[in-house]
XYZ file of N, CA and C in Angstrom:
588
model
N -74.571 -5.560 23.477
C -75.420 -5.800 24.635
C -76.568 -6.704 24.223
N -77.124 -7.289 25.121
C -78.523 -8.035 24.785
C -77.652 -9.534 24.447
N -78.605 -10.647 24.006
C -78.238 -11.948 23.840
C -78.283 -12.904 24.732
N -78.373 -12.497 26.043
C -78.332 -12.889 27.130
C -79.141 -13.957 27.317
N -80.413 -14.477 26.571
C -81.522 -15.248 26.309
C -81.075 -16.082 25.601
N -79.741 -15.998 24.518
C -79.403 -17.212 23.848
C -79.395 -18.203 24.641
N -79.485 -19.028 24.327
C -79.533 -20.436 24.860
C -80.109 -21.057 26.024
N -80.746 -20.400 26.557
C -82.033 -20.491 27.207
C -83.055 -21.163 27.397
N -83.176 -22.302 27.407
C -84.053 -23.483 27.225
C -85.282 -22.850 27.317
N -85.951 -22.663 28.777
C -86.950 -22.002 28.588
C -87.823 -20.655 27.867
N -88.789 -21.474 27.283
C -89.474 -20.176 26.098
C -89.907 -18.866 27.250
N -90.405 -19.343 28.271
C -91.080 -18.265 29.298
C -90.275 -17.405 29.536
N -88.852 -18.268 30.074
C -88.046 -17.220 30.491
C -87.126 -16.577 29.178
N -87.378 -16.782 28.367
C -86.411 -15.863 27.254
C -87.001 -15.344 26.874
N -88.302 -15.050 27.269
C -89.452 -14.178 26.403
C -88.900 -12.667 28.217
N -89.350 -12.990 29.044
C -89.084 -12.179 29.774
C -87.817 -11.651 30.129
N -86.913 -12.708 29.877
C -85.013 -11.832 29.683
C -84.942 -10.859 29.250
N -85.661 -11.218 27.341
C -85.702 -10.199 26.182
C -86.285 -8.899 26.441
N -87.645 -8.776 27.256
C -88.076 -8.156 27.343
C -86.956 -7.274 28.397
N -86.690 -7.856 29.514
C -85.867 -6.860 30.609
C -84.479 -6.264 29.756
N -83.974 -7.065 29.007
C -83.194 -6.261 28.380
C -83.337 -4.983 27.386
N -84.516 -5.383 26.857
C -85.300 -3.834 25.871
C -85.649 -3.438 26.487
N -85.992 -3.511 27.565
C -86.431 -2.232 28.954
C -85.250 -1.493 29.215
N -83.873 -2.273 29.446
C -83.253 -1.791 29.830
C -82.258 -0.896 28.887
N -82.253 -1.494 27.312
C -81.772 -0.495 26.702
C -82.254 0.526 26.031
N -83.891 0.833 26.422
C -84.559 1.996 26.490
C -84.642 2.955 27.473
N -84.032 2.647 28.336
C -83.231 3.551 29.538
C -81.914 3.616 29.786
N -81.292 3.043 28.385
C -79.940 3.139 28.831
C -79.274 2.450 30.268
N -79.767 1.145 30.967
C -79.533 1.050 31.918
C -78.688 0.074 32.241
N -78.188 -0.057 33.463
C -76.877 -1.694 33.197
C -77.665 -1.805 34.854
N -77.643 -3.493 34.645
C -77.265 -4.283 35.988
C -76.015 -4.613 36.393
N -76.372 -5.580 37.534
C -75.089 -5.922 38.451
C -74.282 -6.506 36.999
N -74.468 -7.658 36.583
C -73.976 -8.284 35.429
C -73.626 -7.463 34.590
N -74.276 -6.307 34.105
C -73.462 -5.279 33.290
C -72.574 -4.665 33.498
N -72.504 -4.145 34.690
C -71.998 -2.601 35.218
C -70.170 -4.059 35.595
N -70.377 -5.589 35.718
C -68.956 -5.928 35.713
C -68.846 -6.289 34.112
N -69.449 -6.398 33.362
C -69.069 -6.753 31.890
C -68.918 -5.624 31.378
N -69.017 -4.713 31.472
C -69.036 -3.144 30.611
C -67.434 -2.685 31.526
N -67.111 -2.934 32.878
C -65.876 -2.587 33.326
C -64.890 -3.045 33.039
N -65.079 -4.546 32.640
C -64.438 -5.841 32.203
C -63.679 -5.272 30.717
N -65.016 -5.398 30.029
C -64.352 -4.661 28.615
C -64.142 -3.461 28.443
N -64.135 -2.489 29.199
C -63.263 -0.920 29.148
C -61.459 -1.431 29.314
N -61.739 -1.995 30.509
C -60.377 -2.336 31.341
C -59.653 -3.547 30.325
N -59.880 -4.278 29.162
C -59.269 -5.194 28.738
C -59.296 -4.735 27.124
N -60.213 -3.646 27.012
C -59.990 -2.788 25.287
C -59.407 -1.342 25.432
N -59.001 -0.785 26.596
C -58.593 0.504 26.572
C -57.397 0.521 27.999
N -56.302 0.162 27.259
C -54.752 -0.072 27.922
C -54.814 1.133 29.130
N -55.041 2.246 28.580
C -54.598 3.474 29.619
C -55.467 3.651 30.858
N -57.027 3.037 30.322
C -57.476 3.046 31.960
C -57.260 1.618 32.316
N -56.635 0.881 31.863
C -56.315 -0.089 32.632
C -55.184 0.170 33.715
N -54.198 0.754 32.468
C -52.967 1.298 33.526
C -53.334 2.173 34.448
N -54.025 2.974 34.686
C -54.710 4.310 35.131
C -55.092 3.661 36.547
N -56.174 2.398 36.608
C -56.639 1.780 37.285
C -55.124 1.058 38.209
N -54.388 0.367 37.799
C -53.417 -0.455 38.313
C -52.421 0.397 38.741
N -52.269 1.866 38.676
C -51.427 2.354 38.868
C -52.321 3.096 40.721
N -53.522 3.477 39.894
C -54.069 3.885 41.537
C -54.301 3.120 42.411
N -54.261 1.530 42.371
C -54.162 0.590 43.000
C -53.276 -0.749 43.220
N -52.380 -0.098 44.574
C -51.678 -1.284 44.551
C -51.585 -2.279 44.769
N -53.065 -2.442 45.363
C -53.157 -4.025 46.281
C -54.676 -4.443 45.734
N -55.287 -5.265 45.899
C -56.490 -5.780 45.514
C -56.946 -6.833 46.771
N -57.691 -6.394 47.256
C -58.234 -7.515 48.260
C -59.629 -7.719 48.123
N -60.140 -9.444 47.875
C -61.652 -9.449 47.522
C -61.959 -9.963 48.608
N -63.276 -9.854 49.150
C -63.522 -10.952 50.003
C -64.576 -11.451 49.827
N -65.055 -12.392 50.636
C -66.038 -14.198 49.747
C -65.615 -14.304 48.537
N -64.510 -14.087 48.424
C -64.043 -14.450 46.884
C -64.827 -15.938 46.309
N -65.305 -16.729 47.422
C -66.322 -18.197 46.789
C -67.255 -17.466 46.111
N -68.095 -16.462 46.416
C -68.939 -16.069 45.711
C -69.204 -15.103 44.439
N -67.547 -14.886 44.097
C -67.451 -14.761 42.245
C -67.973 -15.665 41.503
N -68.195 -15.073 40.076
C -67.889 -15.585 39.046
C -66.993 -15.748 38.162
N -66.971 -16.335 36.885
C -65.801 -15.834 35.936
C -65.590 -14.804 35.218
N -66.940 -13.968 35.037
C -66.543 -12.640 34.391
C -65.939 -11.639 35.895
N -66.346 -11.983 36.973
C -65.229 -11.238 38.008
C -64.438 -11.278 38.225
N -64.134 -12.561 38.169
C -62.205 -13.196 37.897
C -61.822 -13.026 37.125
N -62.260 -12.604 35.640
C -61.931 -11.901 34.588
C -61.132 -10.396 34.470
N -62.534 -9.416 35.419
C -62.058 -8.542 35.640
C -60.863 -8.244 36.810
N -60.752 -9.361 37.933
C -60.098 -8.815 38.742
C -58.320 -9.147 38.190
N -58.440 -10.473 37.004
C -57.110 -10.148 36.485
C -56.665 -9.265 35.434
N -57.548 -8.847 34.811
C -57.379 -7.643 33.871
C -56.764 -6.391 35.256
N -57.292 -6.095 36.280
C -57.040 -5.548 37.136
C -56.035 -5.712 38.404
N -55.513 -7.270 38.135
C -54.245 -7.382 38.741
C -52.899 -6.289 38.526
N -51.907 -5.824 39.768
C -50.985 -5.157 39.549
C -50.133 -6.349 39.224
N -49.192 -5.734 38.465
C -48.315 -6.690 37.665
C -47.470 -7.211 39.192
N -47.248 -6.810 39.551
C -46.198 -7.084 40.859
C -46.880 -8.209 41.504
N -46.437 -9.317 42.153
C -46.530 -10.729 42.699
C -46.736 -10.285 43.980
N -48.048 -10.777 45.007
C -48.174 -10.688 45.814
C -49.116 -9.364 46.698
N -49.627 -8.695 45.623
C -50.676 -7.917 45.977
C -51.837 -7.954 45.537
N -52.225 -9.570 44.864
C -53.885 -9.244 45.242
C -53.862 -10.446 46.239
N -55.006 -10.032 47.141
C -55.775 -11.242 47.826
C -57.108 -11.735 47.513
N -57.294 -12.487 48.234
C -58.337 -13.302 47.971
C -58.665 -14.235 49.612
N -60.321 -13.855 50.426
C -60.793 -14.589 51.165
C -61.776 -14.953 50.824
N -62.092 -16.186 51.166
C -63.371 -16.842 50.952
C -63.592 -18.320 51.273
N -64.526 -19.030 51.484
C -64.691 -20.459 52.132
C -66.052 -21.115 51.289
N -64.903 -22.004 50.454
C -66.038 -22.681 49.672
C -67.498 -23.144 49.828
N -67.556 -23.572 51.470
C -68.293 -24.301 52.286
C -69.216 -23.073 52.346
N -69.052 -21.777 52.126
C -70.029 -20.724 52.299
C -70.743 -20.181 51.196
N -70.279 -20.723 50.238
C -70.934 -20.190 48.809
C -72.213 -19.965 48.467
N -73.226 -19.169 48.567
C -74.375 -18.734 48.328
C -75.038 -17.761 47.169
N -74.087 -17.853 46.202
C -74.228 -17.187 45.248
C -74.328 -18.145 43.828
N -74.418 -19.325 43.563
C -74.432 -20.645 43.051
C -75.237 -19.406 41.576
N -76.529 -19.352 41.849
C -77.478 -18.812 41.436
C -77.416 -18.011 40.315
N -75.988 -17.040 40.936
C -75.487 -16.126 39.705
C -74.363 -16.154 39.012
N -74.274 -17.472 39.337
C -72.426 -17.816 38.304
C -71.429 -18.329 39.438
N -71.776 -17.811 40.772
C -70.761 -17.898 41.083
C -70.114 -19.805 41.837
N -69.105 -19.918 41.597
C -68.546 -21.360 41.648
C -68.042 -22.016 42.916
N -67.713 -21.401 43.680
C -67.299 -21.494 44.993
C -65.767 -22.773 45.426
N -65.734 -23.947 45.243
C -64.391 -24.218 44.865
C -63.710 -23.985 43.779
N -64.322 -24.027 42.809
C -63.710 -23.922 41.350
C -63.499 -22.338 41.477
N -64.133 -21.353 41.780
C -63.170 -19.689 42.065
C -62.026 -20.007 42.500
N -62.079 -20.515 44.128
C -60.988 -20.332 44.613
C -59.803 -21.337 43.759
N -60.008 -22.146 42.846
C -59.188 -22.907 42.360
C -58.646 -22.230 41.315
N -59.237 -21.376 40.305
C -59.038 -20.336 39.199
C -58.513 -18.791 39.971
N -58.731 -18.732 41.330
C -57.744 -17.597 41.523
C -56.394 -18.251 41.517
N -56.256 -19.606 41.953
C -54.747 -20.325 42.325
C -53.750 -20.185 41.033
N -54.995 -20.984 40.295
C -54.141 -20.940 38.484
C -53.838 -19.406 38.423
N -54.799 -18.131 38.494
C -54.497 -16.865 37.899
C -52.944 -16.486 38.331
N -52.813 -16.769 39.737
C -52.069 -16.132 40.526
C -51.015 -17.381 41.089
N -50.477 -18.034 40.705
C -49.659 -19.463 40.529
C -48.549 -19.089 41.892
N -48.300 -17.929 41.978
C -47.035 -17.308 43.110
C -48.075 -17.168 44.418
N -49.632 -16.995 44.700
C -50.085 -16.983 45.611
C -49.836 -18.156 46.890
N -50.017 -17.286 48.230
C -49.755 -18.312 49.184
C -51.757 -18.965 49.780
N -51.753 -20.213 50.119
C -52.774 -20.364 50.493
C -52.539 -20.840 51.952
N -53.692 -19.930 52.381
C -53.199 -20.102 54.014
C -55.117 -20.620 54.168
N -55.077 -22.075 55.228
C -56.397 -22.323 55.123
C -56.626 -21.736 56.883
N -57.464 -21.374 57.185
C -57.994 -21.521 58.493
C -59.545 -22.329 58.639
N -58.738 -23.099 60.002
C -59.575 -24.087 60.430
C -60.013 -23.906 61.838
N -59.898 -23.477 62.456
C -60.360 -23.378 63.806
C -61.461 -22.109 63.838
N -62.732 -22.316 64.656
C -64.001 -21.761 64.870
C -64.005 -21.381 66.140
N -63.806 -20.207 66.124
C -63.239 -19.515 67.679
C -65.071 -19.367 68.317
N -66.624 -19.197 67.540
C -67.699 -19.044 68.039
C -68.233 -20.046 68.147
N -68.409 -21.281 67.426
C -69.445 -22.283 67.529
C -68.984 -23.578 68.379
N -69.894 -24.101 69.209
C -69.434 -25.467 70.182
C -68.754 -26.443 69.150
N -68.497 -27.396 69.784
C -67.989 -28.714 68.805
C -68.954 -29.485 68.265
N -69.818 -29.710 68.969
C -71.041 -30.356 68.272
C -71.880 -29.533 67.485
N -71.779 -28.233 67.349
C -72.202 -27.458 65.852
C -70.854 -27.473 64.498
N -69.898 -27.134 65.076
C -68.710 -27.549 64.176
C -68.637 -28.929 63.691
N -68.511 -29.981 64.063
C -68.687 -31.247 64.056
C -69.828 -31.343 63.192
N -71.152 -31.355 63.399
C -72.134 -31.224 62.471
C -71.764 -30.698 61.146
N -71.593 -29.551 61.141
C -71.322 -28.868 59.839
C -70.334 -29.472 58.929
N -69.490 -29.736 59.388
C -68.317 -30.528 59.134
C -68.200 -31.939 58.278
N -69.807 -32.365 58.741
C -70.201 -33.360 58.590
C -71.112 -32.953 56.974
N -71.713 -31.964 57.198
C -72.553 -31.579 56.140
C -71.647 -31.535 54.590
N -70.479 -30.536 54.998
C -70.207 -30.009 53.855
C -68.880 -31.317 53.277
N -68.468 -31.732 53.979
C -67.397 -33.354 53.493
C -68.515 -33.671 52.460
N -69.993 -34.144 52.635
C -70.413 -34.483 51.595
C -70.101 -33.784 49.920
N -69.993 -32.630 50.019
C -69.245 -31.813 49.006
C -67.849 -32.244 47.935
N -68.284 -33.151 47.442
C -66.841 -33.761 47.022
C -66.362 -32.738 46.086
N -66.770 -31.551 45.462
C -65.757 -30.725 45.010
C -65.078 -29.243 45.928
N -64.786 -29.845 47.044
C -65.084 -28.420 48.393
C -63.302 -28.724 48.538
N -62.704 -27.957 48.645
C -60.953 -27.292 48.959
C -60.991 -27.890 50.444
N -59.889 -29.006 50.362
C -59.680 -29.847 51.597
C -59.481 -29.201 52.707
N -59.983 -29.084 54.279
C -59.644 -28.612 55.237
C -60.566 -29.507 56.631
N -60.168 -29.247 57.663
C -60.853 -29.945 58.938
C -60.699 -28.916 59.606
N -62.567 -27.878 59.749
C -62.868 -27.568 60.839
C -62.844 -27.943 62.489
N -62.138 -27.470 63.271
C -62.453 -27.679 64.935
C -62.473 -26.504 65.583
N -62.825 -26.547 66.940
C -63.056 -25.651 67.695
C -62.134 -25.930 69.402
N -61.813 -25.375 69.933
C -61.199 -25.478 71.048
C -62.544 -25.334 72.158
N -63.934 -24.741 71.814
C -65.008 -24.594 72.780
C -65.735 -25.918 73.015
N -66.465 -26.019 74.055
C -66.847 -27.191 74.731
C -67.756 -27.661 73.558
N -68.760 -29.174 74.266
C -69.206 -29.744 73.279
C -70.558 -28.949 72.862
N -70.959 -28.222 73.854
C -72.371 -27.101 73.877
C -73.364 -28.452 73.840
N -74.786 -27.702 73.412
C -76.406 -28.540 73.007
C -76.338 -29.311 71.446
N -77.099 -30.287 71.902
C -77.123 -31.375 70.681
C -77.620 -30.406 69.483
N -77.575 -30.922 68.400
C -77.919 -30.065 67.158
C -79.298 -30.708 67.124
N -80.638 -29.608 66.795
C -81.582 -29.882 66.600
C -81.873 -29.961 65.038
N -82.960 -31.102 64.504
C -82.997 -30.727 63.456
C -84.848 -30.794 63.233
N -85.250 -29.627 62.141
C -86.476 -29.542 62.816
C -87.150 -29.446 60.799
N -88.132 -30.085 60.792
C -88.265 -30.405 59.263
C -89.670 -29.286 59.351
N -89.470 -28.392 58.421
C -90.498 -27.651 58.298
C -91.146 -27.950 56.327
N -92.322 -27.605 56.464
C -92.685 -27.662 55.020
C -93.046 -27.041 53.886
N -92.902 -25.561 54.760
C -92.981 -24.148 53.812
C -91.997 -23.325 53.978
N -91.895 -21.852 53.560
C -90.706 -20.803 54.474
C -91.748 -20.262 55.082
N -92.817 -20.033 55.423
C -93.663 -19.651 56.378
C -93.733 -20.291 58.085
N -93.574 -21.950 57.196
C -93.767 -22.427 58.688
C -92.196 -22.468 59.076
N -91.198 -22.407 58.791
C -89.639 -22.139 59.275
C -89.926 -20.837 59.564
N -90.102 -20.068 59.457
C -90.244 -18.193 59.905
C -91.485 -18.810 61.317
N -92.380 -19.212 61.506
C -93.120 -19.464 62.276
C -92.061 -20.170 63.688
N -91.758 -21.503 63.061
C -90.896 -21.596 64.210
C -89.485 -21.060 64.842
N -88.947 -20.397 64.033
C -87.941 -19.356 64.240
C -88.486 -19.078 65.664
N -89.673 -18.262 65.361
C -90.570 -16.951 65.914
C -90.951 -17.567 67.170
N -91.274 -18.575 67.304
C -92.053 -19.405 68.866
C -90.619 -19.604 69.453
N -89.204 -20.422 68.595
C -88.321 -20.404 69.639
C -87.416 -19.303 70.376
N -87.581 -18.239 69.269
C -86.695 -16.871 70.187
C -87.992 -16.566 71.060
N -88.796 -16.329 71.075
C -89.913 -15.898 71.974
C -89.850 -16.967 73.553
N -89.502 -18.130 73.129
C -89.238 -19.269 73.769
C -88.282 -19.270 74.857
N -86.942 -18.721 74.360
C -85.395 -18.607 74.576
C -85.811 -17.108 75.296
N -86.276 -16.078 74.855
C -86.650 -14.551 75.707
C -87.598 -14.835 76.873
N -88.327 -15.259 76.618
C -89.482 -16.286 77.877
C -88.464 -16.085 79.250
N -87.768 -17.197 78.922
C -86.632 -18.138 79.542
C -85.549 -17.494 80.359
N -85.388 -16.333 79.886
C -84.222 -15.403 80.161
C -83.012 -15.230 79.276
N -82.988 -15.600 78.626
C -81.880 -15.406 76.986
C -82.093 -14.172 76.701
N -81.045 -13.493 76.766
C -80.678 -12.028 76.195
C -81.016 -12.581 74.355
N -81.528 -11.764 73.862
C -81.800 -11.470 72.659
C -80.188 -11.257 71.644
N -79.513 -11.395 72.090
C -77.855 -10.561 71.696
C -77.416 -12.129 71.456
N -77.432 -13.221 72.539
C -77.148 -14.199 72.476
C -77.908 -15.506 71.611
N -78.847 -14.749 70.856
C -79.888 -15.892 70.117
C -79.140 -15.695 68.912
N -78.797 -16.455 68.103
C -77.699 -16.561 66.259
C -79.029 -16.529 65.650
């Protein structure tokens, strides 16, 4: 355990890693990152709860699978049933919000493909909630993405309201105007249910 600070460019932050980790192994304690690296290596150094595990489970289904990492894809093939066609995997590159903690978002879904070479990939493209001119937009956003798993969002719903775009310069003043336009939209008569 511990090490986690190797290579760490910053002095600040490897001084405070170090420290959270001697905190933590003076309480004996694991994080998110532990509690899958400590399962990881039970399940890939001790055969019988591996089998133990694969035997009480026959199917594996993850979902935002974009927002793994590789020690989760690690564990989830240590934890694959040998049998073809029972794990899954959902997730949409274009949604990846986990960047932060490892996780890869095309390159997952590209390393579940390699893990699982017999998997079928089924893409869905159609946006049964958002107008076309929010689909269209977005659409527009994430193409810039040149490492994003090929697909073309559409929608069968009308073209709806132009996309606003509104430049704020803090997260205070974005929480501020949030706050004036639902108040704005409730004013108005907009059910609260119907504001995203």
């Amino acid at each position: 355990r511990g090490g986690r600070a190797e290579g760490v460019a910053d002095e600040a932050l490897r001084f405070v890693w170090d420290k959270y980790d001697a905190w933590q192994r003076e309480r004996n304690g694991l994080d998110m990152v532990d509690l899958v690296r400590v399962a990881a290596e039970v399940v890939r150094t001790v055969p019988a709860a591996r089998g133990q595990l694969r035997q009480r489970h026959s199917h594996i289904l993850v979902d935002e699978f974009q927002d793994t990492n590789p020690l989760q894809m690690a564990l989830l093939a240590l934890l694959a049933p040998a049998e073809p066609g029972r794990v899954t995997a959902v997730g949409d590159d274009d949604q990846c919000i986990y960047a932060f903690q490892g996780a890869q978002g095309a390159a997952a879904l590209r390393a579940f493909l390699a893990a699982f070479p017999r998997a079928e990939r089924v893409t869905l493209e159609q946006n049964y909630r958002s107008s076309g001119t929010l689909v269209a937009a977005a659409a527009a956003v994430a193409a810039c993405n040149r490492r994003r798993c090929a697909k073309r969002a559409f929608t069968s719903n009308g073209a709806g309201e132009k996309v606003q775009i509104v430049e704020c310069t803090s997260v205070r003043g974005e929480t501020e105007h949030v706050v004036r336009t639902v108040r704005s939209l409730v004013a108005a008569g907009s059910p609260l249910a119907s504001i995203a």
